[in-house]
């Protein structure tokens, strides 16, 4: 993965941590790539809440409405 993606993820992590925020994701075509990138960051359990990977349309409707 490109270094700029990791840099952007690290900046987001710092902002989440500084603001006391958390993040929750719903991914489809990325197959969990965003969640993987973010949870590769040390300490992500402080601000990463949860994630859904719903690829099939039926799963998207069932899980995410």
Coordinates of C-alpha atoms in Angstrom, one line a residue:
X1 CA 0.0 0.0 0.0
X2 CA 1.2 3.5 -0.7
X3 CA 2.9 5.5 2.0
X4 CA 0.5 8.4 1.4
X5 CA -2.4 6.1 2.5
X6 CA -0.7 5.2 5.7
X7 CA 0.1 8.8 6.3
X8 CA -3.5 9.9 5.8
X9 CA -4.6 7.1 8.1
X10 CA -2.1 8.2 10.8
X11 CA -3.4 11.8 10.5
X12 CA -7.0 10.6 10.9
X13 CA -6.0 8.5 13.9
X14 CA -4.3 11.5 15.6
X15 CA -7.4 13.6 15.0
X16 CA -9.7 11.0 16.4
X17 CA -7.6 10.5 19.5
X18 CA -7.1 14.2 20.1
X19 CA -10.9 14.9 19.8
X20 CA -11.9 11.9 21.9
X21 CA -13.8 10.5 18.9
X22 CA -14.3 7.0 17.6
X23 CA -14.9 5.6 14.1
X24 CA -17.3 2.9 12.8
X25 CA -17.1 1.7 9.3
X26 CA -19.3 0.0 6.7
X27 CA -17.4 -1.3 3.7
X28 CA -18.3 -3.1 0.6
X29 CA -16.1 -3.2 -2.5
X30 CA -13.1 -2.4 -0.4
X31 CA -13.4 -5.8 1.3
X32 CA -12.3 -4.4 4.7
X33 CA -9.2 -2.6 3.4
X34 CA -10.0 0.6 5.2
X35 CA -10.6 -1.2 8.5
X36 CA -7.4 -3.2 8.0
X37 CA -5.3 0.0 7.3
X38 CA -6.7 1.7 10.4
X39 CA -6.4 -1.2 12.8
X40 CA -2.7 -1.7 11.7
X41 CA -2.0 1.5 13.7
X42 CA -0.8 0.9 17.2
X43 CA -3.4 1.9 19.8
X44 CA -6.3 1.8 17.4
X45 CA -8.5 0.1 20.0
X46 CA -8.8 3.5 21.6
X47 CA -10.7 5.0 18.7
X48 CA -11.7 2.2 16.4
X49 CA -15.2 1.1 17.4
X50 CA -16.4 -1.5 14.9
X51 CA -16.7 -2.4 11.2
X52 CA -19.0 -4.2 8.8
X53 CA -17.9 -5.7 5.6
X54 CA -21.1 -6.4 3.6
X55 CA -20.3 -7.3 0.1
X56 CA -23.5 -8.9 -1.3
X57 CA -26.5 -6.6 -1.7
X58 CA -28.6 -8.9 0.4
X59 CA -26.1 -8.5 3.3
X60 CA -26.1 -4.7 2.9
X61 CA -29.8 -4.5 3.2
X62 CA -30.0 -7.0 6.1
X63 CA -27.1 -5.5 8.2
X64 CA -27.1 -1.9 7.2
X65 CA -30.7 -1.1 6.0

